[in-house]
Short mmCIF file of N, CA, C and O in Angstrom, two decimals:
data_model
loop_
_atom_site.label_atom_id
_atom_site.label_comp_id
_atom_site.label_asym_id
_atom_site.label_seq_id
_atom_site.Cartn_x
_atom_site.Cartn_y
_atom_site.Cartn_z
N UNK G 1 6.15 3.67 -3.95
CA UNK G 1 6.14 2.22 -3.94
C UNK G 1 7.18 1.71 -4.93
O UNK G 1 7.09 1.99 -6.11
N UNK G 2 8.17 0.99 -4.47
CA UNK G 2 9.14 0.42 -5.40
C UNK G 2 8.48 -0.67 -6.24
O UNK G 2 7.58 -1.35 -5.76
N UNK G 3 8.94 -0.79 -7.44
CA UNK G 3 8.36 -1.79 -8.32
C UNK G 3 9.04 -3.13 -8.13
O UNK G 3 10.23 -3.21 -7.93
N UNK G 4 8.23 -4.15 -8.17
CA UNK G 4 8.71 -5.50 -7.88
C UNK G 4 9.54 -6.06 -9.03
O UNK G 4 9.35 -5.69 -10.18
N UNK G 5 10.42 -6.98 -8.70
CA UNK G 5 11.18 -7.66 -9.75
C UNK G 5 10.24 -8.40 -10.72
O UNK G 5 10.55 -8.54 -11.89
N UNK G 6 9.09 -8.85 -10.21
CA UNK G 6 8.13 -9.55 -11.07
C UNK G 6 7.60 -8.63 -12.16
O UNK G 6 7.46 -9.04 -13.31
N UNK G 7 7.31 -7.37 -11.80
CA UNK G 7 6.83 -6.42 -12.81
C UNK G 7 7.92 -6.14 -13.83
O UNK G 7 7.67 -6.16 -15.04
N UNK G 8 9.13 -5.93 -13.37
CA UNK G 8 10.22 -5.64 -14.30
C UNK G 8 10.48 -6.83 -15.21
O UNK G 8 10.72 -6.67 -16.41
N UNK G 9 10.38 -8.03 -14.66
CA UNK G 9 10.53 -9.25 -15.47
C UNK G 9 9.39 -9.36 -16.50
O UNK G 9 9.61 -9.70 -17.65
N UNK G 10 8.17 -9.01 -16.08
CA UNK G 10 7.03 -9.03 -17.00
C UNK G 10 7.26 -8.06 -18.16
O UNK G 10 7.03 -8.40 -19.32
N UNK G 11 7.73 -6.86 -17.85
CA UNK G 11 7.98 -5.87 -18.89
C UNK G 11 9.02 -6.38 -19.89
O UNK G 11 8.87 -6.21 -21.10
N UNK G 12 10.05 -7.00 -19.37
CA UNK G 12 11.14 -7.46 -20.24
C UNK G 12 10.78 -8.73 -21.00
O UNK G 12 11.02 -8.83 -22.21
N UNK G 13 10.15 -9.69 -20.32
CA UNK G 13 9.89 -10.98 -20.97
C UNK G 13 8.59 -11.00 -21.75
O UNK G 13 8.56 -11.48 -22.89
N UNK G 14 7.51 -10.52 -21.17
CA UNK G 14 6.20 -10.61 -21.83
C UNK G 14 5.98 -9.51 -22.86
O UNK G 14 5.37 -9.74 -23.90
N UNK G 15 6.46 -8.30 -22.55
CA UNK G 15 6.26 -7.19 -23.48
C UNK G 15 7.49 -6.91 -24.33
O UNK G 15 7.47 -6.04 -25.19
N UNK G 16 8.57 -7.63 -24.07
CA UNK G 16 9.82 -7.52 -24.84
C UNK G 16 10.38 -6.10 -24.85
O UNK G 16 10.92 -5.65 -25.86
N UNK G 17 10.26 -5.42 -23.71
CA UNK G 17 10.86 -4.09 -23.62
C UNK G 17 12.36 -4.23 -23.39
O UNK G 17 12.79 -5.04 -22.56
N UNK G 18 13.15 -3.46 -24.09
CA UNK G 18 14.61 -3.53 -23.88
C UNK G 18 14.97 -3.05 -22.47
O UNK G 18 14.34 -2.12 -21.95
N UNK G 19 15.96 -3.66 -21.85
CA UNK G 19 16.39 -3.23 -20.51
C UNK G 19 16.74 -1.74 -20.45
O UNK G 19 16.50 -1.09 -19.43
N UNK G 20 17.25 -1.18 -21.54
CA UNK G 20 17.60 0.24 -21.57
C UNK G 20 16.35 1.11 -21.43
O UNK G 20 16.38 2.15 -20.77
N UNK G 21 15.26 0.69 -22.05
CA UNK G 21 14.01 1.44 -21.96
C UNK G 21 13.45 1.39 -20.54
O UNK G 21 12.98 2.39 -20.00
N UNK G 22 13.52 0.21 -19.95
CA UNK G 22 13.05 0.06 -18.57
C UNK G 22 13.89 0.90 -17.63
O UNK G 22 13.37 1.59 -16.75
N UNK G 23 15.20 0.89 -17.82
CA UNK G 23 16.10 1.68 -16.97
C UNK G 23 15.81 3.17 -17.10
O UNK G 23 15.78 3.89 -16.09
N UNK G 24 15.56 3.65 -18.30
CA UNK G 24 15.24 5.06 -18.50
C UNK G 24 13.93 5.41 -17.80
O UNK G 24 13.84 6.44 -17.12
N UNK G 25 12.94 4.55 -17.92
CA UNK G 25 11.66 4.79 -17.27
C UNK G 25 11.81 4.79 -15.75
O UNK G 25 11.18 5.60 -15.05
N UNK G 26 12.63 3.90 -15.23
CA UNK G 26 12.88 3.86 -13.78
C UNK G 26 13.54 5.14 -13.30
O UNK G 26 13.22 5.65 -12.22
N UNK G 27 14.47 5.68 -14.09
CA UNK G 27 15.10 6.96 -13.72
C UNK G 27 14.06 8.06 -13.67
O UNK G 27 14.04 8.88 -12.73
N UNK G 28 13.18 8.10 -14.65
CA UNK G 28 12.12 9.10 -14.66
C UNK G 28 11.17 8.89 -13.48
O UNK G 28 10.73 9.85 -12.85
N UNK G 29 10.85 7.64 -13.19
CA UNK G 29 9.97 7.33 -12.07
C UNK G 29 10.57 7.81 -10.76
O UNK G 29 9.85 8.34 -9.91
N UNK G 30 11.88 7.64 -10.58
CA UNK G 30 12.53 8.09 -9.35
C UNK G 30 12.42 9.60 -9.18
O UNK G 30 12.31 10.09 -8.06
N UNK G 31 12.42 10.33 -10.28
CA UNK G 31 12.30 11.79 -10.22
C UNK G 31 10.85 12.23 -10.00
O UNK G 31 10.57 13.14 -9.24
N UNK G 32 9.93 11.57 -10.69
CA UNK G 32 8.53 12.00 -10.68
C UNK G 32 7.67 11.28 -9.65
O UNK G 32 6.66 11.80 -9.23
N UNK G 33 8.05 10.05 -9.31
CA UNK G 33 7.28 9.21 -8.40
C UNK G 33 5.83 9.03 -8.87
O UNK G 33 4.91 8.99 -8.09
N UNK G 34 5.68 8.91 -10.16
CA UNK G 34 4.37 8.63 -10.73
C UNK G 34 4.20 7.14 -10.90
O UNK G 34 4.82 6.33 -10.22
N UNK G 35 3.37 6.78 -11.84
CA UNK G 35 3.12 5.38 -12.15
C UNK G 35 4.10 4.93 -13.24
O UNK G 35 4.15 5.54 -14.32
N UNK G 36 4.85 3.89 -12.97
CA UNK G 36 5.83 3.40 -13.95
C UNK G 36 5.17 3.05 -15.28
O UNK G 36 5.68 3.45 -16.33
N UNK G 37 4.05 2.34 -15.29
CA UNK G 37 3.41 2.06 -16.58
C UNK G 37 3.02 3.33 -17.35
O UNK G 37 3.21 3.40 -18.57
N UNK G 38 2.54 4.33 -16.64
CA UNK G 38 2.18 5.59 -17.30
C UNK G 38 3.42 6.27 -17.85
O UNK G 38 3.40 6.82 -18.97
N UNK G 39 4.50 6.26 -17.12
CA UNK G 39 5.74 6.86 -17.61
C UNK G 39 6.21 6.14 -18.88
O UNK G 39 6.60 6.79 -19.85
N UNK G 40 6.14 4.81 -18.88
CA UNK G 40 6.52 4.07 -20.09
C UNK G 40 5.68 4.51 -21.28
O UNK G 40 6.19 4.69 -22.38
N UNK G 41 4.39 4.71 -21.06
CA UNK G 41 3.48 5.12 -22.13
C UNK G 41 3.75 6.57 -22.56
O UNK G 41 3.80 6.88 -23.75
N UNK G 42 3.93 7.47 -21.59
CA UNK G 42 4.18 8.88 -21.90
C UNK G 42 5.42 9.07 -22.75
O UNK G 42 5.47 9.96 -23.59
N UNK G 43 6.42 8.25 -22.53
CA UNK G 43 7.67 8.37 -23.29
C UNK G 43 7.65 7.54 -24.58
O UNK G 43 8.65 7.42 -25.26
N UNK G 44 6.50 6.97 -24.88
CA UNK G 44 6.35 6.24 -26.13
C UNK G 44 7.05 4.89 -26.14
O UNK G 44 7.34 4.35 -27.21
N UNK G 45 7.32 4.35 -24.96
CA UNK G 45 8.03 3.07 -24.88
C UNK G 45 7.09 1.88 -24.96
O UNK G 45 7.52 0.76 -25.21
N UNK G 46 5.79 2.14 -24.70
CA UNK G 46 4.77 1.10 -24.85
C UNK G 46 3.55 1.71 -25.52
O UNK G 46 3.36 2.92 -25.49
N UNK G 47 2.73 0.85 -26.09
CA UNK G 47 1.49 1.30 -26.72
C UNK G 47 0.38 1.34 -25.67
O UNK G 47 0.53 0.83 -24.55
N UNK G 48 -0.73 1.93 -26.06
CA UNK G 48 -1.89 1.96 -25.17
C UNK G 48 -2.37 0.54 -24.87
O UNK G 48 -2.77 0.23 -23.74
N UNK G 49 -2.30 -0.34 -25.86
CA UNK G 49 -2.68 -1.75 -25.65
C UNK G 49 -1.76 -2.40 -24.63
O UNK G 49 -2.21 -3.14 -23.75
N UNK G 50 -0.47 -2.14 -24.73
CA UNK G 50 0.48 -2.70 -23.76
C UNK G 50 0.24 -2.13 -22.37
O UNK G 50 0.34 -2.85 -21.37
N UNK G 51 -0.10 -0.86 -22.30
CA UNK G 51 -0.42 -0.23 -21.02
C UNK G 51 -1.60 -0.95 -20.37
O UNK G 51 -1.57 -1.28 -19.18
N UNK G 52 -2.62 -1.23 -21.16
CA UNK G 52 -3.78 -1.96 -20.67
C UNK G 52 -3.38 -3.35 -20.17
O UNK G 52 -3.83 -3.80 -19.11
N UNK G 53 -2.52 -4.03 -20.92
CA UNK G 53 -2.05 -5.36 -20.51
C UNK G 53 -1.30 -5.30 -19.18
O UNK G 53 -1.46 -6.18 -18.33
N UNK G 54 -0.51 -4.26 -18.99
CA UNK G 54 0.24 -4.11 -17.73
C UNK G 54 -0.74 -3.92 -16.58
O UNK G 54 -0.61 -4.57 -15.54
N UNK G 55 -1.74 -3.05 -16.76
CA UNK G 55 -2.70 -2.83 -15.68
C UNK G 55 -3.51 -4.09 -15.38
O UNK G 55 -3.79 -4.38 -14.22
N UNK G 56 -3.85 -4.86 -16.41
CA UNK G 56 -4.54 -6.14 -16.18
C UNK G 56 -3.64 -7.08 -15.39
O UNK G 56 -4.09 -7.75 -14.45
N UNK G 57 -2.37 -7.15 -15.77
CA UNK G 57 -1.43 -8.02 -15.06
C UNK G 57 -1.29 -7.57 -13.60
O UNK G 57 -1.28 -8.40 -12.69
N UNK G 58 -1.18 -6.26 -13.37
CA UNK G 58 -1.07 -5.75 -12.01
C UNK G 58 -2.30 -6.11 -11.19
O UNK G 58 -2.19 -6.50 -10.02
N UNK G 59 -3.49 -5.97 -11.79
CA UNK G 59 -4.72 -6.33 -11.09
C UNK G 59 -4.73 -7.81 -10.73
O UNK G 59 -5.13 -8.18 -9.64
N UNK G 60 -4.30 -8.65 -11.66
CA UNK G 60 -4.29 -10.09 -11.41
C UNK G 60 -3.30 -10.46 -10.31
O UNK G 60 -3.61 -11.25 -9.43
N UNK G 61 -2.12 -9.88 -10.37
CA UNK G 61 -1.11 -10.24 -9.36
C UNK G 61 -1.49 -9.66 -8.00
O UNK G 61 -1.21 -10.28 -6.98
N UNK G 62 -2.10 -8.50 -7.98
CA UNK G 62 -2.55 -7.91 -6.72
C UNK G 62 -3.66 -8.77 -6.13
O UNK G 62 -3.71 -9.01 -4.94
N UNK G 63 -4.55 -9.25 -6.98
CA UNK G 63 -5.64 -10.11 -6.54
C UNK G 63 -5.15 -11.42 -5.97
O UNK G 63 -5.75 -11.98 -5.04
N UNK G 64 -4.04 -11.91 -6.49
CA UNK G 64 -3.46 -13.16 -6.00
C UNK G 64 -2.97 -13.02 -4.56
O UNK G 64 -2.87 -13.99 -3.84
N UNK G 65 -2.65 -11.80 -4.17
CA UNK G 65 -2.09 -11.57 -2.83
C UNK G 65 -3.13 -11.20 -1.80
O UNK G 65 -2.83 -11.13 -0.62
N UNK G 66 -4.35 -10.88 -2.24
CA UNK G 66 -5.37 -10.47 -1.30
C UNK G 66 -5.85 -11.68 -0.50
O UNK G 66 -6.05 -12.76 -1.03
N UNK G 67 -6.05 -11.48 0.80
CA UNK G 67 -6.55 -12.60 1.59
C UNK G 67 -7.98 -12.93 1.20
O UNK G 67 -8.75 -12.05 0.84
N UNK G 68 -8.30 -14.19 1.27
CA UNK G 68 -9.66 -14.60 0.96
C UNK G 68 -10.40 -14.83 2.25
O UNK G 68 -9.83 -15.25 3.26
N UNK G 69 -11.68 -14.50 2.26
CA UNK G 69 -12.47 -14.72 3.47
C UNK G 69 -12.93 -16.17 3.50
O UNK G 69 -13.27 -16.76 2.49
N UNK G 70 -12.93 -16.72 4.69
CA UNK G 70 -13.32 -18.13 4.84
C UNK G 70 -14.77 -18.28 5.15
O UNK G 70 -15.38 -17.55 5.80
#
């Protein structure tokens, strides 16, 4: 699953990750095809708290896209 521009923007703007760190994590993700947030954490680019914030943000944005039953 390719990562959305919204996630990359969130990482850069909300978590203040340098673009170089995001680019390195994306290169690793392309090789491993794991979870980008986990890769960021494994390489020490984010803290466990930031990892939790990313997963909360992903849950919220995913929930925004789910259809609601009428």
